[in-house]
């Protein structure tokens, strides 16, 4: 499927709305993770909008695809996407991380919202995905896919590589892992803290089909997911090159906004930048 | 008054002791900016190892450093360091290796929520033979403790919060693992806690004594393991009861440890304040402490009821 210009413009505008919501939520709560939420917001939106098989009216539909946000600290991105597609009331978004809110700092299991499992302790999502994918095979659910979104820093965890080995061992072609390759973790860049490269060849040598793509390009993302679903007998890894803090100039490519909320001046500036970019998109300049 | 967050004091101590002891090396798992081991990293880059988000490999490496004659100080968030790497810690304890696990963000951390609160770490750690477990009540005690952390040859776990606690000690306070730290004497009920538990007990005791007309003793249980049982029991044997306050699950934390000691000698009525065997959600730390009953009102009520109970 190729996106028409009009479709692409609409998706992009939606993504900017999502990014505004992310920043607003984190600003209101004065806690949370802007950098790694902004980086993957577009990816999560495309997943929900174009890829995941879900029944809006039946949250626990047995045939649904599973999505596991292994990098649970990107919860604001997930919640903002779920609000955009109508699963969460927009008003509720601003209760992020607050006392008594459904929107916990890191996602917890929620049947209505189709949050399959709690995440936030890094390195667990891929193993969970392996279990789901094996289970789908056992149940002969040929059309059920399991998607797991991983942080690149998260790949430091040994459990990821144990999962990688087992997914290939069991030929899990219904397991699609995606890496938010934004190049940063908390203490610095990924290559400075615990070098990952050559990343693609590591996963290939583990027996995975590896697709590398520019995650900021929506058509490429959609194409990548389509390609992933055609692979047989192997688990699939999409290395999605993204930008930490994407679209807010002073949050981009820095570790500083990993887990720090913007202050008032920063928030106002960030919202201004997003508004400006939205105008550019509307007027066809971007 | 809270002077400094204990993690900031920890960071400064690392720099200070790093100078004195050249065998100290520090390991962290991509959280050096949060745990403040970054201060040591800046000062002694050759002796600092950021192991990435890999708590197990970090702990395993610490074991290797220890058997090579170094003094590894391992840091990170409490729950991930003790939880994910527990089996490694267990073996270190078996061989009595000289590793120092000093983690921050213990107890209720706040908005990050259930995955990040550390309310089960004492259960995990207290079941390990040979391990010394420390939980300082304030910055003064943390400073004094640090000498011992390095001097004691063997595995140590020190539980630090994200923030700080208001002081309960004067500058001339002397710490020893063998000593029972009685902060205030009293003749009816003993309040015993560590970390936030000590802070709560110590700072509410005056007003509760006045309101309820009771005499309360306060013990800071900053050495959780090994506890000098004989000395501790001497301090409580003539009292009417004991109340334990801990920022931890009420099961298998200090309450369980002390209850066993007291039950085996001269049983006393005991009451427990802590997290009542549930997972805690997101929210401001103060709101959560209030919700889960780690506050002065609940303490006063428990004391009141325990006093009534002992009259019957
Ligand atoms: C087991 C575990 N260890 C440590 C942390 C603390 N932590 C939260 S986010 C993070 C860095 C994640 O980096 P990355 O996966 O690259 O995420 P991104 O940059 O995409 O936000 C760390 C160390 C955690 N949540 N879980």
PDB file of C-alpha atoms and ligand atoms in Angstrom, chain A residues 33 35-37 39 71 73 106 120-123 150-155 157 180 182 184-186 190 244 258, chain B residues 29-31 53 55 77 80 84 116, ligand 1:
ATOM      1  CA  UNK A  33      10.242  10.808  29.450  1.00  0.00           C
ATOM      2  CA  UNK A  35      12.950  12.157  24.444  1.00  0.00           C
ATOM      3  CA  UNK A  36      12.070   8.512  23.953  1.00  0.00           C
ATOM      4  CA  UNK A  37       8.361   9.276  23.615  1.00  0.00           C
ATOM      5  CA  UNK A  39      11.183   9.491  19.003  1.00  0.00           C
ATOM      6  CA  UNK A  71      10.444   0.390  26.354  1.00  0.00           C
ATOM      7  CA  UNK A  73       8.950   4.643  29.619  1.00  0.00           C
ATOM      8  CA  UNK A 106       4.773   3.010  32.959  1.00  0.00           C
ATOM      9  CA  UNK A 120       8.864  -0.493  32.371  1.00  0.00           C
ATOM     10  CA  UNK A 121      11.519  -2.814  33.674  1.00  0.00           C
ATOM     11  CA  UNK A 122      13.615  -2.931  30.529  1.00  0.00           C
ATOM     12  CA  UNK A 123      14.623  -6.042  28.656  1.00  0.00           C
ATOM     13  CA  UNK A 150      12.433  -2.053  21.923  1.00  0.00           C
ATOM     14  CA  UNK A 151      14.706   0.823  22.848  1.00  0.00           C
ATOM     15  CA  UNK A 152      18.228   0.691  21.463  1.00  0.00           C
ATOM     16  CA  UNK A 153      19.742   1.172  24.917  1.00  0.00           C
ATOM     17  CA  UNK A 154      17.426  -1.567  26.069  1.00  0.00           C
ATOM     18  CA  UNK A 155      19.388  -3.976  23.882  1.00  0.00           C
ATOM     19  CA  UNK A 157      20.006  -6.276  28.546  1.00  0.00           C
ATOM     20  CA  UNK A 180      13.731   2.622  18.113  1.00  0.00           C
ATOM     21  CA  UNK A 182      17.517   6.864  18.208  1.00  0.00           C
ATOM     22  CA  UNK A 184      20.720   7.620  22.930  1.00  0.00           C
ATOM     23  CA  UNK A 185      20.109   6.071  26.326  1.00  0.00           C
ATOM     24  CA  UNK A 186      20.290   7.804  29.750  1.00  0.00           C
ATOM     25  CA  UNK A 190      24.473   4.163  22.793  1.00  0.00           C
ATOM     26  CA  UNK A 244      15.468  11.138  20.182  1.00  0.00           C
ATOM     27  CA  UNK A 258      15.478  11.505  28.425  1.00  0.00           C
TER      28      UNK A 258
ATOM     29  CA  UNK B  29      23.998   0.430  34.657  1.00  0.00           C
ATOM     30  CA  UNK B  30      23.221   3.553  32.610  1.00  0.00           C
ATOM     31  CA  UNK B  31      21.941   5.382  35.669  1.00  0.00           C
ATOM     32  CA  UNK B  53      21.414  -1.296  30.947  1.00  0.00           C
ATOM     33  CA  UNK B  55      22.272  -5.311  35.692  1.00  0.00           C
ATOM     34  CA  UNK B  77      18.122   1.706  40.923  1.00  0.00           C
ATOM     35  CA  UNK B  80      16.539  -3.536  39.087  1.00  0.00           C
ATOM     36  CA  UNK B  84      17.366  -8.652  38.121  1.00  0.00           C
ATOM     37  CA  UNK B 116      10.166   1.389  39.799  1.00  0.00           C
TER      38      UNK B 116
HETATM   39  C1  LIG C   1      15.795  -3.079  34.004  1.00  0.00           C
HETATM   40  C2  LIG C   1      15.854  -1.595  33.938  1.00  0.00           C
HETATM   41  N1  LIG C   1      17.020  -0.976  34.190  1.00  0.00           N
HETATM   42  C3  LIG C   1      17.070   0.372  34.159  1.00  0.00           C
HETATM   43  C4  LIG C   1      15.967   1.120  33.884  1.00  0.00           C
HETATM   44  C5  LIG C   1      16.043   2.634  33.898  1.00  0.00           C
HETATM   45  N2  LIG C   1      15.915   3.190  32.548  1.00  0.00           N
HETATM   46  C6  LIG C   1      14.761   3.673  32.069  1.00  0.00           C
HETATM   47  S1  LIG C   1      14.846   4.212  30.499  1.00  0.00           S
HETATM   48  C7  LIG C   1      16.497   3.822  30.402  1.00  0.00           C
HETATM   49  C8  LIG C   1      17.256   4.089  29.140  1.00  0.00           C
HETATM   50  C9  LIG C   1      16.603   3.467  27.962  1.00  0.00           C
HETATM   51  O1  LIG C   1      17.275   3.760  26.794  1.00  0.00           O
HETATM   52  P1  LIG C   1      16.648   3.332  25.395  1.00  0.00           P
HETATM   53  O2  LIG C   1      16.228   1.911  25.457  1.00  0.00           O
HETATM   54  O3  LIG C   1      17.591   3.692  24.328  1.00  0.00           O
HETATM   55  O4  LIG C   1      15.329   4.198  25.341  1.00  0.00           O
HETATM   56  P2  LIG C   1      15.038   5.544  24.519  1.00  0.00           P
HETATM   57  O5  LIG C   1      16.321   6.246  24.258  1.00  0.00           O
HETATM   58  O6  LIG C   1      14.395   5.107  23.256  1.00  0.00           O
HETATM   59  O7  LIG C   1      14.103   6.323  25.371  1.00  0.00           O
HETATM   60  C10 LIG C   1      16.935   3.267  31.617  1.00  0.00           C
HETATM   61  C11 LIG C   1      18.303   2.831  31.900  1.00  0.00           C
HETATM   62  C12 LIG C   1      14.769   0.422  33.633  1.00  0.00           C
HETATM   63  N3  LIG C   1      13.618   1.072  33.367  1.00  0.00           N
HETATM   64  N4  LIG C   1      14.743  -0.920  33.651  1.00  0.00           N
END
